[in-house]
mmCIF file of C-alpha atoms in Angstrom:
data_model
loop_
_atom_site.group_PDB
_atom_site.id
_atom_site.type_symbol
_atom_site.label_atom_id
_atom_site.label_comp_id
_atom_site.label_asym_id
_atom_site.label_seq_id
_atom_site.Cartn_x
_atom_site.Cartn_y
_atom_site.Cartn_z
ATOM 1 C CA SER Z 1 -13.867 -5.998 -6.440
ATOM 2 C CA GLN Z 2 -11.585 -3.734 -8.468
ATOM 3 C CA GLN Z 3 -8.519 -5.187 -6.840
ATOM 4 C CA GLY Z 4 -5.647 -5.934 -9.192
ATOM 5 C CA GLU Z 5 -4.183 -9.403 -9.279
ATOM 6 C CA GLU Z 6 -0.496 -10.247 -9.221
ATOM 7 C CA ASP Z 7 0.965 -13.337 -10.777
ATOM 8 C CA PRO Z 8 2.738 -15.407 -9.589
ATOM 9 C CA GLN Z 9 1.926 -15.358 -5.869
ATOM 10 C CA ALA Z 10 5.453 -16.526 -5.109
ATOM 11 C CA LEU Z 11 8.676 -16.641 -7.112
ATOM 12 C CA SER Z 12 12.027 -18.140 -6.153
ATOM 13 C CA ILE Z 13 15.113 -17.538 -8.295
ATOM 14 C CA GLN Z 14 18.912 -17.544 -8.092
ATOM 15 C CA GLU Z 15 21.017 -14.418 -7.790
ATOM 16 C CA GLY Z 16 21.805 -12.990 -11.205
ATOM 17 C CA GLU Z 17 18.608 -14.238 -12.816
ATOM 18 C CA ASN Z 18 15.807 -11.961 -13.971
ATOM 19 C CA ALA Z 19 12.473 -11.837 -12.146
ATOM 20 C CA THR Z 20 9.202 -10.999 -13.858
ATOM 21 C CA MET Z 21 5.964 -10.252 -12.028
ATOM 22 C CA ASN Z 22 2.641 -9.527 -13.662
ATOM 23 C CA CYS Z 23 -0.374 -7.497 -12.649
ATOM 24 C CA SER Z 24 -3.844 -7.522 -14.182
ATOM 25 C CA TYR Z 25 -6.644 -5.080 -13.449
ATOM 26 C CA LYS Z 26 -10.297 -4.658 -14.268
ATOM 27 C CA THR Z 27 -11.211 -1.179 -15.565
ATOM 28 C CA SER Z 28 -9.646 2.004 -16.956
ATOM 29 C CA ILE Z 29 -6.832 3.502 -14.943
ATOM 30 C CA ASN Z 30 -5.130 6.866 -14.512
ATOM 31 C CA ASN Z 31 -1.904 5.221 -13.420
ATOM 32 C CA LEU Z 32 -0.416 2.004 -12.109
ATOM 33 C CA GLN Z 33 2.252 1.892 -9.433
ATOM 34 C CA TRP Z 34 4.622 -0.772 -8.149
ATOM 35 C CA TYR Z 35 5.700 -0.958 -4.509
ATOM 36 C CA ARG Z 36 8.096 -3.125 -2.583
ATOM 37 C CA GLN Z 37 7.725 -4.286 1.027
ATOM 38 C CA ASN Z 38 10.418 -5.894 3.097
ATOM 39 C CA SER Z 39 9.193 -8.120 5.905
ATOM 40 C CA GLY Z 40 7.821 -6.099 8.800
ATOM 41 C CA ARG Z 41 8.325 -2.741 7.102
ATOM 42 C CA GLY Z 42 6.262 -0.159 5.260
ATOM 43 C CA LEU Z 43 5.922 -0.087 1.488
ATOM 44 C CA VAL Z 44 8.417 1.717 -0.718
ATOM 45 C CA HIS Z 45 7.434 3.181 -4.072
ATOM 46 C CA LEU Z 46 9.318 1.812 -7.091
ATOM 47 C CA ILE Z 47 7.757 3.134 -10.300
ATOM 48 C CA LEU Z 48 4.608 4.989 -11.388
ATOM 49 C CA ILE Z 49 3.452 4.521 -14.981
ATOM 50 C CA ARG Z 50 0.615 6.605 -16.402
ATOM 51 C CA SER Z 51 -2.077 5.275 -18.711
ATOM 52 C CA ASN Z 52 -0.564 7.010 -21.756
ATOM 53 C CA GLU Z 53 2.866 5.458 -21.158
ATOM 54 C CA ARG Z 54 3.953 2.002 -22.322
ATOM 55 C CA GLU Z 55 7.296 1.462 -20.621
ATOM 56 C CA LYS Z 56 9.418 2.988 -17.858
ATOM 57 C CA HIS Z 57 12.842 2.174 -16.513
ATOM 58 C CA SER Z 58 14.511 2.826 -13.183
ATOM 59 C CA GLY Z 59 17.919 1.257 -12.657
ATOM 60 C CA ARG Z 60 17.458 -2.520 -12.838
ATOM 61 C CA LEU Z 61 13.660 -2.178 -12.952
ATOM 62 C CA ARG Z 62 11.556 -2.119 -16.102
ATOM 63 C CA VAL Z 63 7.798 -1.699 -16.047
ATOM 64 C CA THR Z 64 5.510 -2.162 -19.025
ATOM 65 C CA LEU Z 65 1.845 -1.301 -19.331
ATOM 66 C CA ASP Z 66 -0.603 -2.716 -21.870
ATOM 67 C CA THR Z 67 -3.917 -0.922 -21.458
ATOM 68 C CA SER Z 68 -5.597 -3.034 -24.149
ATOM 69 C CA LYS Z 69 -4.912 -6.172 -22.093
ATOM 70 C CA LYS Z 70 -5.299 -4.323 -18.771
ATOM 71 C CA SER Z 71 -2.005 -5.685 -17.561
ATOM 72 C CA SER Z 72 1.422 -4.574 -16.395
ATOM 73 C CA SER Z 73 4.684 -6.349 -15.732
ATOM 74 C CA LEU Z 74 7.643 -5.582 -13.495
ATOM 75 C CA LEU Z 75 11.026 -6.941 -14.571
ATOM 76 C CA ILE Z 76 13.971 -6.948 -12.173
ATOM 77 C CA THR Z 77 17.186 -7.698 -14.036
ATOM 78 C CA ALA Z 78 20.306 -9.286 -12.520
ATOM 79 C CA SER Z 79 18.553 -9.928 -9.228
ATOM 80 C CA ARG Z 80 20.337 -9.771 -5.887
ATOM 81 C CA ALA Z 81 19.606 -11.403 -2.529
ATOM 82 C CA ALA Z 82 18.651 -7.920 -1.271
ATOM 83 C CA ASP Z 83 15.768 -7.859 -3.766
ATOM 84 C CA THR Z 84 13.987 -10.471 -1.622
ATOM 85 C CA ALA Z 85 10.680 -8.819 -0.677
ATOM 86 C CA SER Z 86 6.990 -8.666 -1.523
ATOM 87 C CA TYR Z 87 6.086 -6.659 -4.602
ATOM 88 C CA PHE Z 88 2.664 -5.052 -5.013
ATOM 89 C CA CYS Z 89 0.977 -3.363 -7.916
ATOM 90 C CA ALA Z 90 -1.514 -0.609 -7.156
ATOM 91 C CA THR Z 91 -3.982 0.946 -9.547
ATOM 92 C CA GLU Z 92 -5.626 4.346 -9.540
ATOM 93 C CA TYR Z 93 -8.852 3.885 -11.465
ATOM 94 C CA THR Z 94 -10.383 6.671 -13.536
ATOM 95 C CA SER Z 95 -13.629 6.154 -11.612
ATOM 96 C CA GLY Z 96 -12.053 7.394 -8.369
ATOM 97 C CA SER Z 97 -8.820 8.478 -6.741
ATOM 98 C CA ARG Z 98 -8.513 5.456 -4.462
ATOM 99 C CA LEU Z 99 -5.253 3.522 -4.925
ATOM 100 C CA THR Z 100 -6.119 -0.184 -4.849
ATOM 101 C CA PHE Z 101 -3.413 -2.735 -4.065
ATOM 102 C CA GLY Z 102 -3.200 -6.324 -5.211
ATOM 103 C CA GLU Z 103 -2.254 -9.273 -3.027
ATOM 104 C CA GLY Z 104 1.417 -9.133 -4.008
ATOM 105 C CA THR Z 105 4.160 -11.429 -5.273
ATOM 106 C CA GLN Z 106 6.636 -12.801 -2.746
ATOM 107 C CA LEU Z 107 10.055 -12.823 -4.412
ATOM 108 C CA THR Z 108 12.897 -14.845 -2.936
ATOM 109 C CA VAL Z 109 16.363 -14.434 -4.439
ATOM 110 C CA ASN Z 110 18.717 -17.185 -3.336
ATOM 111 C CA PRO Z 111 22.424 -16.339 -3.012
ATOM 112 C CA GLU K 1 13.407 15.052 4.160
ATOM 113 C CA ALA K 2 11.573 13.533 7.123
ATOM 114 C CA GLY K 3 9.367 10.570 6.313
ATOM 115 C CA VAL K 4 5.902 9.613 7.487
ATOM 116 C CA ALA K 5 5.938 9.086 11.241
ATOM 117 C CA GLN K 6 3.639 6.597 12.960
ATOM 118 C CA SER K 7 3.210 5.557 16.562
ATOM 119 C CA PRO K 8 3.076 3.295 18.375
ATOM 120 C CA ARG K 9 5.106 0.676 16.508
ATOM 121 C CA TYR K 10 3.398 -2.238 18.270
ATOM 122 C CA LYS K 11 0.211 -2.541 20.293
ATOM 123 C CA ILE K 12 -1.339 -5.521 22.059
ATOM 124 C CA ILE K 13 -4.860 -5.227 23.419
ATOM 125 C CA GLU K 14 -7.718 -7.483 24.424
ATOM 126 C CA LYS K 15 -10.893 -7.677 22.413
ATOM 127 C CA ARG K 16 -13.485 -5.021 23.203
ATOM 128 C CA GLN K 17 -10.782 -2.585 24.280
ATOM 129 C CA SER K 18 -10.111 0.624 22.375
ATOM 130 C CA VAL K 19 -6.906 1.680 20.636
ATOM 131 C CA ALA K 20 -5.647 4.745 18.773
ATOM 132 C CA PHE K 21 -2.907 5.198 16.214
ATOM 133 C CA TRP K 22 -1.181 8.427 15.276
ATOM 134 C CA CYS K 23 0.323 9.581 11.985
ATOM 135 C CA ASN K 24 2.351 12.634 11.007
ATOM 136 C CA PRO K 25 2.632 12.925 7.214
ATOM 137 C CA ILE K 26 5.385 14.481 5.145
ATOM 138 C CA SER K 27 5.189 18.253 5.306
ATOM 139 C CA GLY K 28 3.217 19.697 2.409
ATOM 140 C CA HIS K 29 1.459 16.464 1.457
ATOM 141 C CA ALA K 30 -2.226 17.204 1.068
ATOM 142 C CA THR K 31 -3.373 13.598 0.826
ATOM 143 C CA LEU K 32 -3.219 11.187 3.766
ATOM 144 C CA TYR K 33 -4.231 7.532 3.739
ATOM 145 C CA TRP K 34 -4.853 4.831 6.338
ATOM 146 C CA TYR K 35 -4.467 1.262 5.088
ATOM 147 C CA GLN K 36 -5.091 -2.010 6.900
ATOM 148 C CA GLN K 37 -2.803 -4.910 5.956
ATOM 149 C CA ILE K 38 -3.697 -8.360 7.212
ATOM 150 C CA LEU K 39 -0.857 -10.868 7.227
ATOM 151 C CA GLY K 40 -0.243 -12.290 3.769
ATOM 152 C CA GLN K 41 -2.535 -9.797 2.017
ATOM 153 C CA GLY K 42 -2.169 -6.494 0.234
ATOM 154 C CA PRO K 43 -3.004 -3.207 1.948
ATOM 155 C CA LYS K 44 -6.685 -2.264 1.996
ATOM 156 C CA LEU K 45 -7.654 1.403 2.058
ATOM 157 C CA LEU K 46 -9.646 2.382 5.127
ATOM 158 C CA ILE K 47 -9.851 6.128 4.648
ATOM 159 C CA GLN K 48 -8.341 8.827 2.451
ATOM 160 C CA PHE K 49 -8.152 12.512 3.382
ATOM 161 C CA GLN K 50 -7.366 15.462 1.190
ATOM 162 C CA ASN K 51 -6.335 18.293 3.491
ATOM 163 C CA ASN K 52 -8.835 17.811 6.339
ATOM 164 C CA GLY K 53 -11.716 16.531 4.203
ATOM 165 C CA VAL K 54 -12.608 12.866 3.652
ATOM 166 C CA VAL K 55 -12.245 11.719 0.027
ATOM 167 C CA ASP K 56 -13.021 8.025 0.482
ATOM 168 C CA ASP K 57 -14.108 6.094 3.572
ATOM 169 C CA SER K 58 -16.220 3.482 1.814
ATOM 170 C CA GLN K 59 -14.238 0.582 3.308
ATOM 171 C CA LEU K 60 -14.033 1.943 6.855
ATOM 172 C CA PRO K 61 -16.132 -0.107 9.343
ATOM 173 C CA LYS K 62 -17.789 2.965 10.749
ATOM 174 C CA ASP K 63 -19.477 1.147 13.623
ATOM 175 C CA ARG K 64 -16.090 0.685 15.270
ATOM 176 C CA PHE K 65 -13.469 2.665 13.357
ATOM 177 C CA SER K 66 -13.099 6.438 13.265
ATOM 178 C CA ALA K 67 -10.455 8.750 11.910
ATOM 179 C CA GLU K 68 -9.762 12.436 11.883
ATOM 180 C CA ARG K 69 -7.150 14.699 10.402
ATOM 181 C CA LEU K 70 -6.295 17.632 12.591
ATOM 182 C CA LYS K 71 -5.906 20.981 10.788
ATOM 183 C CA GLY K 72 -5.055 19.083 7.606
ATOM 184 C CA VAL K 73 -1.812 17.685 9.063
ATOM 185 C CA ASP K 74 -1.644 14.932 11.735
ATOM 186 C CA SER K 75 -4.186 12.140 11.798
ATOM 187 C CA THR K 76 -5.476 9.629 14.306
ATOM 188 C CA LEU K 77 -7.242 6.328 13.645
ATOM 189 C CA LYS K 78 -9.287 4.805 16.458
ATOM 190 C CA ILE K 79 -10.848 1.394 16.929
ATOM 191 C CA GLN K 80 -13.541 0.993 19.577
ATOM 192 C CA PRO K 81 -14.284 -1.759 20.470
ATOM 193 C CA ALA K 82 -11.613 -3.939 18.886
ATOM 194 C CA LYS K 83 -12.361 -7.412 17.520
ATOM 195 C CA LEU K 84 -10.017 -10.323 16.947
ATOM 196 C CA GLU K 85 -10.199 -9.803 13.173
ATOM 197 C CA ASP K 86 -8.769 -6.293 13.579
ATOM 198 C CA SER K 87 -5.334 -7.825 14.166
ATOM 199 C CA ALA K 88 -3.272 -6.356 11.337
ATOM 200 C CA VAL K 89 -0.671 -3.765 10.454
ATOM 201 C CA TYR K 90 -2.115 -0.263 10.127
ATOM 202 C CA LEU K 91 -0.197 1.763 7.586
ATOM 203 C CA CYS K 92 -0.326 5.509 7.160
ATOM 204 C CA ALA K 93 0.795 7.080 3.898
ATOM 205 C CA SER K 94 0.884 10.554 2.430
ATOM 206 C CA SER K 95 1.315 12.023 -1.020
ATOM 207 C CA LEU K 96 1.020 15.066 -3.186
ATOM 208 C CA VAL K 97 -2.236 14.910 -5.140
ATOM 209 C CA GLY K 98 -2.052 12.201 -7.803
ATOM 210 C CA GLU K 99 1.525 11.259 -7.040
ATOM 211 C CA LYS K 100 3.319 8.336 -5.419
ATOM 212 C CA LEU K 101 2.642 7.377 -1.825
ATOM 213 C CA PHE K 102 5.170 7.532 0.994
ATOM 214 C CA PHE K 103 4.439 5.011 3.729
ATOM 215 C CA GLY K 104 5.249 4.990 7.410
ATOM 216 C CA SER K 105 6.590 1.865 9.118
ATOM 217 C CA GLY K 106 3.130 0.945 10.360
ATOM 218 C CA THR K 107 1.592 -0.074 13.672
ATOM 219 C CA GLN K 108 1.297 -3.794 14.278
ATOM 220 C CA LEU K 109 -1.883 -4.458 16.256
ATOM 221 C CA SER K 110 -2.556 -7.744 18.004
ATOM 222 C CA VAL K 111 -6.031 -8.255 19.469
ATOM 223 C CA LEU K 112 -6.195 -11.131 21.969
#
């Protein structure tokens, strides 16, 4: 399977702390994307990072990509209770245009 | 900008019955996707269309699932006959080619 893997599966932190989630993948990619899903809702796109990029920021989100290690990380700074959700990485492999999702990290931010 | 519309929001059927889901993508988005998301798992791609042609249906159980995209816009996904293991959320998404996906709210299917 070419499915990416997120780590950890679950993360529980206090409001104000930073949250870091990692994603590893198997083969060469065109891009890697991070999505968020609140319980019972559809997924919402957070950040897209292309294979020739190393870091991208969006508000309190920072995504890094290390193509030599085939891994990416999502950092949420100064977390809030409203950040509680599942976070998924998705990879578009160079071998095809299919976007493959991992199993996700369940983040709980306690007030 | 209107988002991706899906209906119905919930559906309960008995096994061996048939069911159909409908999706209206964002206007101008050439690529349309159907994903299946089983509880506690990540979304799994069932089928991907570009305009009204199929790009990838390698993970679609073709003995029971079918999908079409009408005139390169709306799409329907059908299951016939349904099995217990088809209980899941069916997500439709659309995008410009090679860009981020916009998801609908999904259809939650329960097969009893």
